[in-house]
XYZ file of C-alpha atoms in Angstrom:
524
model
C -58.963 -145.115 -32.594
C -56.571 -142.822 -30.679
C -57.796 -139.232 -30.460
C -54.277 -137.767 -30.650
C -55.360 -135.342 -27.911
C -52.468 -133.854 -25.957
C -53.900 -133.037 -22.560
C -57.471 -132.264 -21.474
C -57.041 -128.990 -19.610
C -58.988 -126.000 -20.851
C -57.110 -123.796 -23.293
C -57.161 -120.178 -24.405
C -57.434 -120.514 -28.195
C -58.549 -123.492 -30.228
C -57.058 -122.723 -33.658
C -59.007 -124.470 -36.400
C -56.971 -125.378 -39.475
C -59.120 -126.464 -42.407
C -57.946 -128.757 -45.184
C -57.388 -125.913 -47.653
C -55.493 -123.664 -45.196
C -52.167 -125.443 -44.945
C -50.108 -122.262 -44.736
C -47.331 -122.269 -42.156
C -47.502 -118.463 -42.176
C -51.270 -118.460 -41.699
C -52.802 -115.529 -39.878
C -54.590 -118.057 -37.649
C -51.205 -118.991 -36.152
C -50.209 -115.413 -35.382
C -49.487 -114.986 -31.652
C -49.906 -118.730 -31.122
C -48.863 -119.617 -27.581
C -47.775 -123.268 -27.289
C -48.452 -123.204 -23.554
C -52.097 -122.207 -23.838
C -53.252 -122.818 -27.431
C -54.038 -125.928 -29.475
C -54.520 -126.510 -33.185
C -57.519 -128.585 -34.255
C -57.489 -130.497 -37.549
C -60.141 -132.986 -38.567
C -60.415 -135.510 -41.382
C -64.145 -135.709 -42.056
C -65.549 -138.409 -44.315
C -68.562 -136.219 -44.974
C -66.359 -133.755 -46.861
C -65.410 -136.522 -49.329
C -68.966 -137.764 -49.689
C -71.050 -134.574 -49.636
C -69.896 -134.280 -53.216
C -68.789 -137.654 -54.576
C -65.083 -136.846 -54.567
C -62.644 -138.787 -56.691
C -59.780 -140.691 -55.115
C -57.088 -138.217 -56.255
C -58.947 -135.280 -54.699
C -59.458 -137.100 -51.391
C -55.837 -138.225 -51.283
C -54.437 -134.746 -52.018
C -56.314 -133.210 -49.098
C -55.645 -136.003 -46.588
C -51.962 -136.357 -47.374
C -51.280 -132.618 -47.396
C -53.125 -132.278 -44.060
C -51.063 -135.038 -42.439
C -47.821 -133.547 -43.676
C -48.897 -130.181 -42.270
C -49.831 -131.786 -38.940
C -46.432 -133.452 -38.662
C -44.610 -130.196 -39.387
C -46.579 -128.342 -36.716
C -45.751 -130.986 -34.142
C -42.074 -130.835 -35.073
C -42.276 -127.118 -34.303
C -43.636 -127.848 -30.834
C -47.235 -126.900 -31.609
C -49.939 -128.943 -29.944
C -52.254 -130.496 -32.529
C -55.460 -132.323 -31.833
C -55.880 -134.340 -35.012
C -58.881 -136.512 -35.811
C -57.779 -139.112 -38.361
C -59.940 -141.313 -40.544
C -59.404 -145.042 -40.580
C -61.261 -147.941 -42.187
C -64.098 -148.112 -39.676
C -64.359 -144.772 -37.868
C -66.682 -142.432 -39.695
C -65.622 -139.221 -37.972
C -68.731 -137.111 -37.803
C -69.545 -133.930 -39.646
C -67.404 -130.851 -39.188
C -70.050 -129.519 -36.804
C -70.060 -132.701 -34.695
C -66.271 -132.858 -34.485
C -66.009 -129.196 -33.561
C -68.650 -129.529 -30.856
C -66.798 -132.506 -29.395
C -63.486 -130.637 -29.393
C -65.095 -127.641 -27.661
C -66.543 -129.893 -24.961
C -63.144 -131.548 -24.419
C -60.949 -128.447 -24.519
C -63.281 -125.748 -23.176
C -61.485 -123.021 -25.141
C -61.991 -119.362 -24.421
C -62.060 -118.633 -28.140
C -62.061 -120.308 -31.562
C -59.639 -118.860 -34.106
C -59.774 -119.579 -37.844
C -58.624 -118.062 -41.113
C -61.443 -117.105 -43.479
C -62.755 -120.394 -44.915
C -62.857 -121.034 -48.642
C -66.502 -122.087 -48.614
C -69.605 -120.211 -47.494
C -71.156 -123.402 -46.037
C -68.109 -124.043 -43.844
C -68.033 -120.457 -42.619
C -71.695 -120.655 -41.637
C -71.102 -124.001 -39.909
C -68.355 -122.433 -37.797
C -70.492 -119.412 -36.934
C -73.540 -121.480 -35.946
C -71.519 -124.007 -33.954
C -69.708 -121.299 -31.998
C -73.043 -119.671 -31.190
C -74.614 -122.979 -30.141
C -71.653 -123.809 -27.901
C -71.464 -120.250 -26.492
C -67.831 -119.728 -27.407
C -66.272 -116.711 -29.102
C -65.228 -117.089 -32.753
C -62.545 -114.959 -34.392
C -62.388 -115.211 -38.205
C -59.173 -113.617 -39.400
C -58.671 -112.189 -42.918
C -56.754 -114.521 -45.231
C -53.558 -112.698 -46.165
C -52.690 -115.465 -48.615
C -54.654 -113.435 -51.180
C -53.555 -110.132 -52.657
C -57.094 -108.692 -52.572
C -59.123 -108.926 -49.359
C -62.866 -109.408 -49.365
C -63.223 -105.839 -48.169
C -61.019 -104.502 -50.960
C -63.064 -106.354 -53.550
C -66.290 -104.970 -52.087
C -64.810 -101.482 -52.381
C -63.874 -102.213 -56.003
C -67.412 -103.410 -56.689
C -69.140 -100.443 -55.079
C -70.986 -98.334 -57.616
C -70.035 -100.440 -60.635
C -72.673 -101.800 -62.991
C -70.362 -104.594 -64.194
C -67.548 -106.357 -62.354
C -65.369 -107.135 -65.362
C -62.254 -109.162 -64.732
C -60.173 -107.046 -67.114
C -60.736 -103.807 -65.176
C -60.132 -105.621 -61.869
C -56.935 -107.160 -63.246
C -55.579 -103.814 -64.363
C -56.326 -102.338 -60.955
C -54.484 -105.217 -59.280
C -51.502 -104.738 -61.583
C -51.327 -101.062 -60.677
C -51.774 -101.612 -56.924
C -49.104 -104.310 -56.746
C -46.668 -102.886 -59.297
C -46.726 -106.102 -61.327
C -45.419 -105.861 -64.901
C -45.737 -102.102 -64.788
C -43.626 -99.331 -66.298
C -44.730 -96.402 -64.219
C -48.457 -96.048 -64.837
C -48.322 -98.063 -68.042
C -48.153 -101.831 -68.538
C -44.787 -103.233 -69.511
C -44.742 -103.675 -73.281
C -47.572 -101.206 -73.776
C -50.394 -103.763 -73.583
C -52.348 -105.193 -70.654
C -53.305 -108.439 -72.314
C -51.523 -110.733 -74.788
C -54.365 -113.169 -75.423
C -54.092 -112.665 -79.177
C -50.608 -114.227 -79.117
C -51.665 -117.083 -76.814
C -54.085 -119.125 -78.908
C -51.803 -121.385 -80.897
C -52.442 -125.076 -81.458
C -49.991 -127.883 -82.155
C -50.208 -128.338 -85.904
C -47.997 -131.398 -86.174
C -48.185 -132.442 -82.547
C -46.331 -131.215 -79.462
C -42.607 -131.930 -79.313
C -39.926 -131.314 -76.742
C -42.244 -130.823 -73.765
C -40.291 -131.421 -70.522
C -42.116 -133.697 -68.083
C -43.155 -131.767 -64.961
C -41.381 -132.441 -61.680
C -42.841 -135.569 -60.114
C -43.235 -136.218 -56.381
C -43.390 -139.969 -55.697
C -45.461 -140.793 -52.611
C -43.552 -140.920 -49.323
C -44.580 -143.054 -46.336
C -47.331 -140.632 -45.250
C -48.808 -140.447 -48.731
C -48.565 -144.212 -49.273
C -50.539 -144.706 -46.076
C -53.194 -142.273 -47.338
C -53.353 -143.944 -50.767
C -53.896 -147.324 -49.136
C -56.639 -145.876 -46.924
C -58.405 -144.158 -49.831
C -58.268 -147.292 -51.973
C -59.880 -149.276 -49.132
C -62.251 -146.832 -47.530
C -63.369 -145.012 -50.677
C -63.073 -147.975 -52.995
C -66.300 -147.258 -54.859
C -65.394 -143.643 -55.545
C -64.275 -142.863 -59.108
C -60.718 -142.132 -60.112
C -57.317 -143.756 -59.859
C -54.255 -143.231 -57.667
C -51.830 -145.070 -59.939
C -50.269 -141.779 -61.148
C -50.551 -139.833 -57.908
C -47.509 -137.530 -57.646
C -48.736 -134.100 -56.572
C -46.710 -131.631 -54.452
C -47.963 -131.919 -50.871
C -45.575 -129.771 -48.831
C -44.322 -126.161 -49.174
C -40.906 -127.454 -50.225
C -42.400 -129.591 -52.979
C -44.606 -126.727 -54.119
C -41.548 -124.499 -54.407
C -39.754 -127.186 -56.404
C -42.749 -127.464 -58.724
C -42.747 -123.676 -59.226
C -39.002 -123.616 -59.950
C -39.392 -126.475 -62.415
C -42.249 -124.762 -64.268
C -40.454 -121.436 -64.556
C -37.260 -123.084 -65.748
C -38.726 -125.675 -68.113
C -42.166 -124.681 -69.372
C -43.078 -121.044 -68.676
C -41.435 -119.762 -71.876
C -43.835 -121.814 -74.025
C -46.826 -121.619 -71.683
C -48.361 -118.530 -73.257
C -48.667 -119.503 -76.932
C -49.966 -123.003 -76.164
C -52.015 -122.451 -73.010
C -55.268 -123.138 -74.895
C -54.006 -126.133 -76.870
C -55.043 -129.737 -76.199
C -53.569 -133.053 -77.269
C -54.303 -136.699 -76.598
C -52.184 -138.374 -73.906
C -50.637 -135.021 -72.949
C -52.349 -133.962 -69.718
C -49.938 -131.188 -68.738
C -48.286 -129.826 -71.901
C -46.690 -126.502 -70.798
C -49.025 -125.921 -67.836
C -47.681 -125.376 -64.328
C -49.388 -128.042 -62.164
C -49.415 -125.459 -59.343
C -53.168 -124.933 -58.866
C -53.613 -127.590 -56.178
C -50.615 -126.280 -54.206
C -52.073 -122.780 -54.277
C -55.589 -124.003 -53.434
C -54.228 -125.761 -50.344
C -52.064 -122.675 -49.500
C -48.812 -124.592 -49.841
C -47.577 -121.988 -52.309
C -47.960 -118.249 -51.881
C -49.262 -116.625 -55.092
C -46.832 -113.741 -54.553
C -43.938 -116.161 -54.921
C -45.342 -117.525 -58.168
C -45.848 -114.011 -59.576
C -42.379 -112.914 -58.479
C -40.724 -115.974 -60.036
C -42.482 -115.310 -63.352
C -41.484 -111.623 -63.343
C -37.863 -112.526 -62.606
C -37.920 -114.925 -65.543
C -39.149 -112.099 -67.779
C -36.658 -109.534 -66.537
C -33.885 -112.118 -66.876
C -34.936 -112.820 -70.480
C -35.793 -116.440 -69.644
C -39.449 -116.154 -70.698
C -41.286 -113.835 -73.138
C -43.795 -111.229 -72.008
C -46.817 -112.970 -73.528
C -46.146 -116.127 -71.496
C -45.381 -114.273 -68.277
C -48.397 -111.956 -68.601
C -50.672 -114.930 -69.330
C -49.462 -116.741 -66.229
C -49.677 -113.626 -64.050
C -53.237 -112.967 -65.287
C -54.315 -116.433 -64.166
C -53.122 -115.697 -60.624
C -53.377 -111.955 -60.043
C -56.400 -111.646 -62.322
C -58.671 -114.676 -62.459
C -57.775 -116.259 -59.136
C -58.338 -113.086 -57.109
C -61.327 -112.060 -59.197
C -63.301 -115.293 -58.808
C -62.733 -115.261 -55.057
C -64.114 -111.742 -54.921
C -67.130 -112.724 -57.025
C -67.776 -115.753 -54.808
C -67.884 -113.875 -51.514
C -69.604 -110.822 -52.982
C -72.598 -112.795 -54.286
C -72.902 -115.875 -52.076
C -75.027 -117.684 -51.087
C -77.526 -116.720 -53.820
C -74.852 -117.133 -56.504
C -74.904 -120.924 -56.161
C -78.569 -121.012 -57.201
C -78.026 -119.312 -60.567
C -79.656 -120.861 -63.627
C -80.042 -117.994 -66.066
C -80.347 -120.281 -69.101
C -83.087 -122.367 -67.469
C -81.141 -125.618 -67.920
C -82.899 -128.666 -66.500
C -81.237 -131.897 -67.669
C -79.218 -134.189 -65.349
C -75.470 -134.526 -65.802
C -74.791 -137.417 -68.214
C -73.568 -140.555 -66.519
C -70.506 -140.792 -68.732
C -68.993 -137.803 -66.892
C -68.166 -140.339 -64.163
C -66.778 -143.014 -66.502
C -65.580 -141.479 -69.779
C -67.625 -144.069 -71.645
C -68.710 -142.016 -74.645
C -67.965 -142.174 -78.354
C -67.194 -138.442 -78.478
C -63.404 -138.491 -78.578
C -62.817 -135.107 -76.925
C -65.054 -135.876 -73.969
C -63.691 -139.378 -73.651
C -60.094 -138.134 -73.456
C -60.767 -135.212 -71.114
C -62.971 -137.154 -68.710
C -60.684 -140.171 -68.563
C -57.698 -137.886 -68.003
C -59.613 -136.143 -65.225
C -60.421 -139.426 -63.503
C -56.884 -140.748 -63.920
C -54.974 -137.652 -62.840
C -57.525 -135.507 -60.969
C -56.526 -132.782 -63.404
C -57.486 -131.067 -66.637
C -56.278 -127.667 -67.771
C -58.580 -124.676 -68.151
C -59.523 -125.142 -71.803
C -60.318 -128.813 -71.309
C -62.639 -127.730 -68.500
C -64.154 -124.687 -70.206
C -64.342 -125.746 -73.834
C -64.798 -129.528 -73.654
C -66.524 -130.793 -70.489
C -68.089 -127.437 -69.595
C -69.090 -126.571 -73.143
C -70.909 -129.849 -73.677
C -72.881 -129.428 -70.440
C -73.793 -125.854 -71.421
C -74.968 -126.813 -74.921
C -76.832 -129.876 -73.682
C -78.687 -127.886 -71.014
C -77.448 -129.522 -67.793
C -78.598 -128.153 -64.435
C -75.750 -125.794 -63.401
C -75.711 -127.082 -59.801
C -74.996 -130.588 -61.082
C -72.145 -129.349 -63.244
C -70.784 -127.485 -60.216
C -70.926 -130.587 -58.017
C -69.050 -132.616 -60.640
C -66.246 -130.080 -60.954
C -65.963 -129.824 -57.170
C -65.813 -133.614 -56.964
C -63.195 -134.496 -59.557
C -60.324 -131.997 -59.483
C -57.466 -131.971 -56.976
C -57.446 -128.154 -56.962
C -61.201 -127.766 -56.399
C -62.170 -125.550 -53.478
C -65.587 -123.951 -53.774
C -64.494 -120.296 -53.771
C -62.547 -120.823 -56.993
C -64.533 -123.648 -58.585
C -68.089 -122.332 -58.251
C -67.721 -118.986 -60.082
C -65.599 -120.555 -62.793
C -68.249 -123.229 -63.329
C -71.532 -121.379 -62.893
C -70.353 -118.018 -64.193
C -67.642 -118.625 -66.765
C -68.566 -122.072 -68.037
C -72.366 -122.315 -67.719
C -73.351 -118.598 -67.910
C -75.741 -119.441 -65.072
C -75.170 -116.088 -63.376
C -76.673 -114.292 -66.374
C -73.488 -112.400 -67.222
C -72.035 -111.276 -63.896
C -68.670 -112.788 -64.814
C -68.692 -113.337 -68.572
C -69.948 -110.925 -71.220
C -71.277 -113.824 -73.303
C -71.752 -117.590 -73.028
C -68.657 -119.551 -74.044
C -70.501 -121.501 -76.721
C -68.925 -122.968 -79.859
C -69.285 -125.764 -82.375
C -67.054 -128.805 -82.573
C -64.842 -126.891 -85.001
C -63.272 -125.017 -82.072
C -62.163 -128.307 -80.537
C -60.901 -129.479 -83.932
C -58.826 -126.302 -84.273
C -57.270 -126.514 -80.810
C -56.617 -130.272 -80.520
C -56.203 -133.577 -82.315
C -59.223 -135.139 -80.612
C -61.346 -135.048 -83.777
C -58.867 -137.126 -85.807
C -59.980 -140.303 -83.988
C -63.652 -139.400 -83.628
C -66.549 -140.815 -85.634
C -68.227 -137.404 -85.746
C -67.613 -134.560 -88.200
C -67.362 -131.174 -86.440
C -68.338 -129.358 -89.652
C -71.745 -131.050 -89.771
C -74.779 -130.101 -87.703
C -77.167 -132.702 -89.120
C -76.823 -136.397 -89.938
C -75.747 -139.442 -87.976
C -72.074 -138.436 -88.232
C -72.705 -134.802 -87.272
C -70.721 -133.682 -84.234
C -73.001 -133.503 -81.175
C -71.292 -130.249 -80.176
C -72.206 -128.678 -83.502
C -75.815 -129.868 -83.419
C -76.228 -128.775 -79.815
C -74.581 -125.421 -80.472
C -77.295 -124.510 -82.976
C -79.959 -125.945 -80.705
C -78.583 -123.853 -77.830
C -78.954 -120.706 -79.943
C -82.455 -121.653 -81.069
C -83.864 -122.437 -77.635
C -82.175 -119.415 -75.994
C -82.585 -116.927 -78.837
C -84.800 -114.539 -76.882
C -82.515 -114.568 -73.823
C -79.361 -114.056 -75.882
C -80.685 -111.005 -77.686
C -79.967 -109.063 -74.492
C -76.279 -110.038 -74.797
C -74.536 -107.677 -77.272
C -71.568 -109.961 -77.918
C -73.919 -112.669 -79.224
C -75.194 -110.464 -82.064
C -73.047 -112.051 -84.793
C -73.965 -115.613 -83.790
C -77.639 -114.711 -83.692
C -77.399 -113.151 -87.154
C -76.058 -116.490 -88.397
C -79.006 -118.205 -86.721
C -81.474 -116.063 -88.651
C -80.195 -117.607 -91.878
C -81.467 -121.068 -90.918
C -84.658 -122.138 -92.635
C -87.562 -123.375 -90.529
C -87.195 -126.977 -91.708
C -83.510 -127.011 -90.747
C -84.335 -125.548 -87.341
C -86.875 -128.314 -86.794
C -84.326 -130.949 -87.857
C -81.704 -129.533 -85.486
C -84.157 -129.493 -82.609
C -85.198 -133.066 -83.362
C -81.638 -134.413 -83.436
C -80.731 -132.384 -80.330
C -83.702 -133.948 -78.569
C -82.398 -137.413 -79.386
C -78.952 -136.484 -78.082
C -80.460 -135.146 -74.872
C -82.490 -138.338 -74.421
C -79.395 -140.504 -74.982
C -77.416 -138.499 -72.413
C -80.249 -138.728 -69.905
C -80.346 -142.489 -70.469
C -76.635 -142.676 -69.640
C -77.442 -141.061 -66.293
C -80.299 -143.475 -65.621
C -77.999 -146.447 -66.261
C -75.613 -145.582 -63.406
């Protein structure tokens, strides 16, 4: 295949642009000299296969990269672009970088801070092996640098998101009235837990972005080359350029932000987006600056177009959680990825790759994930993540699944949310308690249970909800560990009321459920 190389003379800077750094204002492009510098971009099959990525996730990255490449070339920037086709494997990132260094003989490699520890180490080792200087520049896309987070963490026993969030609000003057939060409260979670009693009505469909010629070419390639990968591209319509990302932001603020807050935790069958923004993939790929999203939400509030509880909830996701999990990731890696505080040891059930389960909530959320490459935060935390936690799945396997299936998944944001928030595998670095619940939580927040054969109120019997059985089993088998977690005191007091014979019955039925789930893995 053509190498797309523009000239073979040695260059000053080889600027590496990774697939999640598609920011036209990237620090890596500062002082770029078209006469002496070249951008390197590589489509690497290994990145789609190292974790078994779904077709939507692969297509989002490849199409956004090609659009970014084309824009750079229109601006007169030399781009050496290695493009996948049906037969060319394109080596690992290390192999491709070594080849480019041999061809271009750069004086220096320049890159923005990667979003994955493994990639950063690959760049460091390769530069050392090839005896070329490497400059890693701080990523100004974020509002909190790695160094700022380290300073925040210094001397603290706990790195609570709430205290970090308040500090970020103060530093950036976001939703502040002097030294106090606008409205007098920092957090409006209590107003943002409503469910759809009679079903959602009047939800505007999010702005859709039908595939253009570049994206259609990528979709065809993915369907051929990655044919055996899970997922579908039939509904592929994600924003893939900065202009589309801005349109998606404008659409969300105008049409859905006002109702986002109250219903951000609600779920409903055949409603993948509800009032959510669909902006996470654009921000993960750096197509949308988080400052623009925060500013647009604040303008909506000050213009009386959206209530404070909705705006604060949206801002907290970006200025709070997004910045916080990045700080946690880089502060604790690489050891963080090995966390397994609950000593979970079962494989991920095979139905996570197919949706073939008789549990209605899991069936809907997994099939939606495979069809769209998307699920909102409660579907991830309190359906797919909750079941894996209660079942006792190896946290690293849960992490690999989340990294594989979602279009917005980049490791810096996905890993802490999965291992820390969802699986409590970090032992409480992020969360003050495991997010464990019975099936009654899902019943309260969705309509999934109305079409399910299981009863969320029952913990024993053939029609007992597996979530409810496994919830009590989770408490029983982790009772000693959880006694060190103050916020679990009430749930453990409820556990004490169980008689020994009921405990044995719960453990027995949980064992059968675990065996059935393991069998679903073996059948793949």
